[in-house]
PDB file of C-alpha atoms in Angstrom:
ATOM      1  CA  ASP A   1       3.804  23.279  11.006  1.00 67.00           C
ATOM      2  CA  ASN A   2       0.283  24.665  10.473  1.00 77.00           C
ATOM      3  CA  ASP A   3       1.383  26.914   7.611  1.00 86.00           C
ATOM      4  CA  TYR A   4       2.119  23.917   5.374  1.00 91.00           C
ATOM      5  CA  ILE A   5      -0.188  21.653   3.397  1.00 90.00           C
ATOM      6  CA  THR A   6       1.057  18.059   3.326  1.00 91.00           C
ATOM      7  CA  ILE A   7       0.640  15.171   0.925  1.00 92.00           C
ATOM      8  CA  GLU A   8       2.043  11.636   0.869  1.00 92.00           C
ATOM      9  CA  LYS A   9       3.104  10.192  -2.489  1.00 93.00           C
ATOM     10  CA  SER A  10       4.230   6.613  -3.085  1.00 91.00           C
ATOM     11  CA  ASN A  11       5.103   4.452  -6.040  1.00 87.00           C
ATOM     12  CA  PRO A  12       3.782   0.961  -5.295  1.00 84.00           C
ATOM     13  CA  SER A  13       6.192  -0.644  -7.772  1.00 83.00           C
ATOM     14  CA  CYS A  14       9.349   0.563  -5.981  1.00 86.00           C
ATOM     15  CA  ILE A  15      10.600   2.208  -2.786  1.00 89.00           C
ATOM     16  CA  ASP A  16       9.695   5.786  -3.758  1.00 92.00           C
ATOM     17  CA  HIS A  17       7.782   7.421  -0.913  1.00 93.00           C
ATOM     18  CA  PHE A  18       7.663  11.142  -0.158  1.00 94.00           C
ATOM     19  CA  THR A  19       6.013  13.407   2.360  1.00 95.00           C
ATOM     20  CA  ILE A  20       5.770  16.765   0.607  1.00 96.00           C
ATOM     21  CA  GLU A  21       4.871  19.998   2.395  1.00 95.00           C
ATOM     22  CA  ILE A  22       4.060  23.285   0.694  1.00 95.00           C
ATOM     23  CA  LYS A  23       3.655  26.736   2.185  1.00 94.00           C
ATOM     24  CA  ILE A  24       1.696  29.227   0.097  1.00 91.00           C
ATOM     25  CA  ASN A  25       1.369  32.872   1.028  1.00 89.00           C
ATOM     26  CA  ASN A  26      -0.618  35.398  -1.018  1.00 87.00           C
ATOM     27  CA  ASN A  27      -0.854  33.006  -3.986  1.00 89.00           C
ATOM     28  CA  VAL A  28       2.941  32.515  -4.062  1.00 94.00           C
ATOM     29  CA  VAL A  29       4.761  29.260  -3.341  1.00 95.00           C
ATOM     30  CA  GLU A  30       6.826  30.392  -0.375  1.00 96.00           C
ATOM     31  CA  ASP A  31       8.419  27.084   0.567  1.00 97.00           C
ATOM     32  CA  ILE A  32       8.390  23.411  -0.361  1.00 97.00           C
ATOM     33  CA  ARG A  33      10.082  20.705   1.636  1.00 96.00           C
ATOM     34  CA  PHE A  34      10.078  16.940   1.542  1.00 96.00           C
ATOM     35  CA  ASP A  35      11.210  13.878   3.390  1.00 96.00           C
ATOM     36  CA  GLY A  36      11.212  10.247   2.400  1.00 94.00           C
ATOM     37  CA  GLU A  37      13.008   7.426   0.707  1.00 94.00           C
ATOM     38  CA  ALA A  38      13.342   7.178  -3.057  1.00 94.00           C
ATOM     39  CA  CYS A  39      15.636   6.428  -5.971  1.00 93.00           C
ATOM     40  CA  ALA A  40      18.122   8.950  -7.330  1.00 94.00           C
ATOM     41  CA  ILE A  41      15.860  10.000 -10.207  1.00 94.00           C
ATOM     42  CA  SER A  42      12.876  10.680  -7.937  1.00 95.00           C
ATOM     43  CA  THR A  43      14.901  12.541  -5.341  1.00 96.00           C
ATOM     44  CA  SER A  44      16.860  14.668  -7.805  1.00 96.00           C
ATOM     45  CA  ALA A  45      13.785  15.486  -9.924  1.00 97.00           C
ATOM     46  CA  LEU A  46      11.875  16.622  -6.835  1.00 97.00           C
ATOM     47  CA  SER A  47      14.829  18.657  -5.510  1.00 97.00           C
ATOM     48  CA  ILE A  48      15.315  20.470  -8.815  1.00 97.00           C
ATOM     49  CA  SER A  49      11.552  20.995  -9.167  1.00 97.00           C
ATOM     50  CA  ILE A  50      11.378  22.562  -5.728  1.00 97.00           C
ATOM     51  CA  SER A  51      14.158  25.037  -6.514  1.00 97.00           C
ATOM     52  CA  LYS A  52      12.328  25.959  -9.721  1.00 97.00           C
ATOM     53  CA  LEU A  53       8.881  26.396  -8.107  1.00 98.00           C
ATOM     54  CA  ILE A  54       9.670  28.383  -4.948  1.00 98.00           C
ATOM     55  CA  GLY A  55       8.807  32.034  -5.470  1.00 97.00           C
ATOM     56  CA  LYS A  56       6.334  31.342  -8.281  1.00 97.00           C
ATOM     57  CA  THR A  57       2.609  32.013  -8.179  1.00 95.00           C
ATOM     58  CA  LYS A  58       0.341  28.971  -8.112  1.00 93.00           C
ATOM     59  CA  GLU A  59      -0.479  29.568 -11.779  1.00 94.00           C
ATOM     60  CA  GLU A  60       3.194  29.868 -12.783  1.00 96.00           C
ATOM     61  CA  ALA A  61       4.027  26.729 -10.806  1.00 97.00           C
ATOM     62  CA  LEU A  62       1.216  24.778 -12.481  1.00 96.00           C
ATOM     63  CA  SER A  63       2.423  25.960 -15.893  1.00 97.00           C
ATOM     64  CA  ILE A  64       5.955  24.735 -15.150  1.00 98.00           C
ATOM     65  CA  ILE A  65       4.586  21.401 -13.892  1.00 98.00           C
ATOM     66  CA  ASP A  66       2.413  21.024 -16.994  1.00 97.00           C
ATOM     67  CA  ASN A  67       5.406  21.701 -19.271  1.00 97.00           C
ATOM     68  CA  TYR A  68       7.551  19.276 -17.284  1.00 98.00           C
ATOM     69  CA  ASN A  69       4.956  16.506 -17.605  1.00 97.00           C
ATOM     70  CA  LYS A  70       4.654  17.160 -21.348  1.00 97.00           C
ATOM     71  CA  MET A  71       8.427  16.895 -21.678  1.00 96.00           C
ATOM     72  CA  ILE A  72       8.497  13.637 -19.720  1.00 96.00           C
ATOM     73  CA  LEU A  73       5.768  12.204 -21.960  1.00 94.00           C
ATOM     74  CA  ASN A  74       7.685  13.317 -25.064  1.00 92.00           C
ATOM     75  CA  GLU A  75       5.017  15.855 -26.042  1.00 94.00           C
ATOM     76  CA  GLU A  76       5.514  19.420 -27.271  1.00 95.00           C
ATOM     77  CA  TYR A  77       6.573  21.740 -24.420  1.00 96.00           C
ATOM     78  CA  ASP A  78       8.321  25.051 -23.704  1.00 96.00           C
ATOM     79  CA  SER A  79      11.878  24.144 -22.674  1.00 94.00           C
ATOM     80  CA  SER A  80      12.657  27.736 -21.648  1.00 95.00           C
ATOM     81  CA  LEU A  81      10.292  27.379 -18.678  1.00 94.00           C
ATOM     82  CA  LEU A  82      12.084  24.311 -17.367  1.00 96.00           C
ATOM     83  CA  GLU A  83      15.748  25.371 -17.367  1.00 94.00           C
ATOM     84  CA  GLU A  84      17.693  22.698 -15.427  1.00 96.00           C
ATOM     85  CA  LEU A  85      14.653  20.360 -15.415  1.00 96.00           C
ATOM     86  CA  ASN A  86      15.411  19.764 -19.109  1.00 96.00           C
ATOM     87  CA  ILE A  87      17.960  17.204 -17.921  1.00 96.00           C
ATOM     88  CA  TYR A  88      15.072  14.694 -17.699  1.00 96.00           C
ATOM     89  CA  LYS A  89      13.931  15.167 -21.327  1.00 95.00           C
ATOM     90  CA  ASP A  90      15.006  11.668 -22.409  1.00 94.00           C
ATOM     91  CA  ILE A  91      13.433   9.836 -19.474  1.00 94.00           C
ATOM     92  CA  SER A  92      10.553   8.718 -21.726  1.00 89.00           C
ATOM     93  CA  LYS A  93      13.039   6.341 -23.381  1.00 92.00           C
ATOM     94  CA  GLN A  94      12.964   4.408 -20.100  1.00 91.00           C
ATOM     95  CA  PRO A  95       9.209   3.960 -19.466  1.00 90.00           C
ATOM     96  CA  ALA A  96       9.774   2.329 -16.082  1.00 88.00           C
ATOM     97  CA  ARG A  97      11.433   5.556 -14.872  1.00 92.00           C
ATOM     98  CA  VAL A  98       8.670   7.973 -15.928  1.00 93.00           C
ATOM     99  CA  LYS A  99       6.879   7.513 -12.586  1.00 93.00           C
ATOM    100  CA  CYS A 100      10.187   8.133 -10.792  1.00 93.00           C
ATOM    101  CA  ALA A 101      10.664  11.442 -12.583  1.00 95.00           C
ATOM    102  CA  THR A 102       7.102  12.621 -11.944  1.00 96.00           C
ATOM    103  CA  ILE A 103       6.032  11.333  -8.514  1.00 95.00           C
ATOM    104  CA  GLY A 104       7.288  14.346  -6.582  1.00 96.00           C
ATOM    105  CA  ILE A 105       6.255  17.114  -8.952  1.00 97.00           C
ATOM    106  CA  ASN A 106       2.816  15.539  -9.344  1.00 95.00           C
ATOM    107  CA  GLY A 107       2.482  15.550  -5.558  1.00 95.00           C
ATOM    108  CA  ILE A 108       3.055  19.300  -5.678  1.00 96.00           C
ATOM    109  CA  LYS A 109       0.524  19.556  -8.505  1.00 96.00           C
ATOM    110  CA  ASP A 110      -2.030  17.622  -6.443  1.00 93.00           C
ATOM    111  CA  ILE A 111      -1.703  20.102  -3.605  1.00 92.00           C
ATOM    112  CA  LEU A 112      -1.943  23.123  -5.902  1.00 92.00           C
ATOM    113  CA  GLU A 113      -4.931  21.820  -7.895  1.00 88.00           C
ATOM    114  CA  LYS A 114      -7.011  19.720  -5.536  1.00 76.00           C
ATOM    115  CA  ASN A 115      -6.692  21.947  -2.497  1.00 64.00           C
ATOM    116  CA  LYS A 116      -7.521  25.305  -4.114  1.00 61.00           C
ATOM    117  CA  PHE A 117     -10.402  25.868  -1.701  1.00 58.00           C
ATOM    118  CA  LEU A 118      -8.208  25.266   1.346  1.00 60.00           C
ATOM    119  CA  LEU A 119      -5.350  27.354  -0.059  1.00 56.00           C
ATOM    120  CA  ASN A 120      -7.737  30.232  -0.689  1.00 59.00           C
ATOM    121  CA  LEU A 121      -8.969  30.042   2.902  1.00 57.00           C
ATOM    122  CA  LEU A 122      -5.466  30.002   4.327  1.00 55.00           C
ATOM    123  CA  ASN A 123      -4.433  33.004   2.233  1.00 55.00           C
ATOM    124  CA  LYS A 124      -7.361  35.268   3.161  1.00 54.00           C
ATOM    125  CA  LYS A 125      -5.993  37.360   5.985  1.00 50.00           C
ATOM    126  CA  GLU A 126      -9.082  39.583   6.075  1.00 50.00           C
ATOM    127  CA  ASN A 127     -11.402  36.742   7.156  1.00 50.00           C
ATOM    128  CA  ASN A 128     -12.462  36.852  10.753  1.00 51.00           C
ATOM    129  CA  ILE A 129     -11.864  33.817  12.945  1.00 52.00           C
ATOM    130  CA  ILE A 130     -15.477  32.603  13.026  1.00 50.00           C
ATOM    131  CA  PHE A 131     -15.868  32.794   9.233  1.00 53.00           C
ATOM    132  CA  SER A 132     -12.537  31.010   8.697  1.00 58.00           C
ATOM    133  CA  PHE A 133     -13.487  28.298  11.185  1.00 60.00           C
ATOM    134  CA  PHE A 134     -16.825  27.777   9.418  1.00 59.00           C
ATOM    135  CA  ASN A 135     -15.066  27.547   6.030  1.00 61.00           C
ATOM    136  CA  LEU A 136     -12.558  25.018   7.343  1.00 62.00           C
ATOM    137  CA  LEU A 137     -15.364  22.881   8.778  1.00 62.00           C
ATOM    138  CA  THR A 138     -17.136  23.071   5.416  1.00 63.00           C
ATOM    139  CA  TYR A 139     -13.982  21.956   3.653  1.00 60.00           C
ATOM    140  CA  PHE A 140     -13.150  19.050   5.943  1.00 63.00           C
ATOM    141  CA  PHE A 141     -16.684  17.698   6.397  1.00 65.00           C
ATOM    142  CA  VAL A 142     -18.318  18.470   3.039  1.00 62.00           C
ATOM    143  CA  ILE A 143     -15.918  19.294   0.203  1.00 61.00           C
ATOM    144  CA  ASN A 144     -12.983  17.021   1.067  1.00 59.00           C
ATOM    145  CA  PRO A 145     -15.150  13.864   1.467  1.00 60.00           C
ATOM    146  CA  LEU A 146     -16.847  14.658  -1.865  1.00 56.00           C
ATOM    147  CA  GLN A 147     -13.463  15.139  -3.561  1.00 51.00           C
ATOM    148  CA  LYS A 148     -12.240  11.821  -2.190  1.00 51.00           C
ATOM    149  CA  TYR A 149     -15.382  10.077  -3.390  1.00 48.00           C
ATOM    150  CA  PHE A 150     -15.241  11.516  -6.905  1.00 48.00           C
ATOM    151  CA  PHE A 151     -11.460  11.128  -7.332  1.00 47.00           C
ATOM    152  CA  CYS A 152     -11.629   7.491  -6.217  1.00 47.00           C
ATOM    153  CA  HIS A 153     -14.589   6.663  -8.463  1.00 42.00           C
ATOM    154  CA  LEU A 154     -13.427   8.174 -11.758  1.00 41.00           C
TER     155      LEU A 154
END
């Protein structure tokens, strides 16, 4: 579906592998869906995260994700933002499971943070077709290759 932005997330140390798709409309997370194979912690954490993030603005979603990651890492966080995600608060006691609890939500974070340019283009209804086409070409042939280079070489 062309309205969704997709990302693949895998954990090389286990079977966790997700295809995550997000639909954003007017800066609001309208839908998130996923498919894949993963352990119970990964699957449940992603399912609960999705129910918490749908209907939120990108900024609200990123704030929830940031708080969730702080909780998982046993750092100070705002538990009132997380509601049912608080069930994973003790996962840091099992270091091997931290990646399981964060792989899905960090996939969502990657889409929201690293694809801001593309999300902004997709959400600008007032752009004419030629301008939008030019912007998409710029993204795919200039910005995206630069992002890949810099993210891989950090």
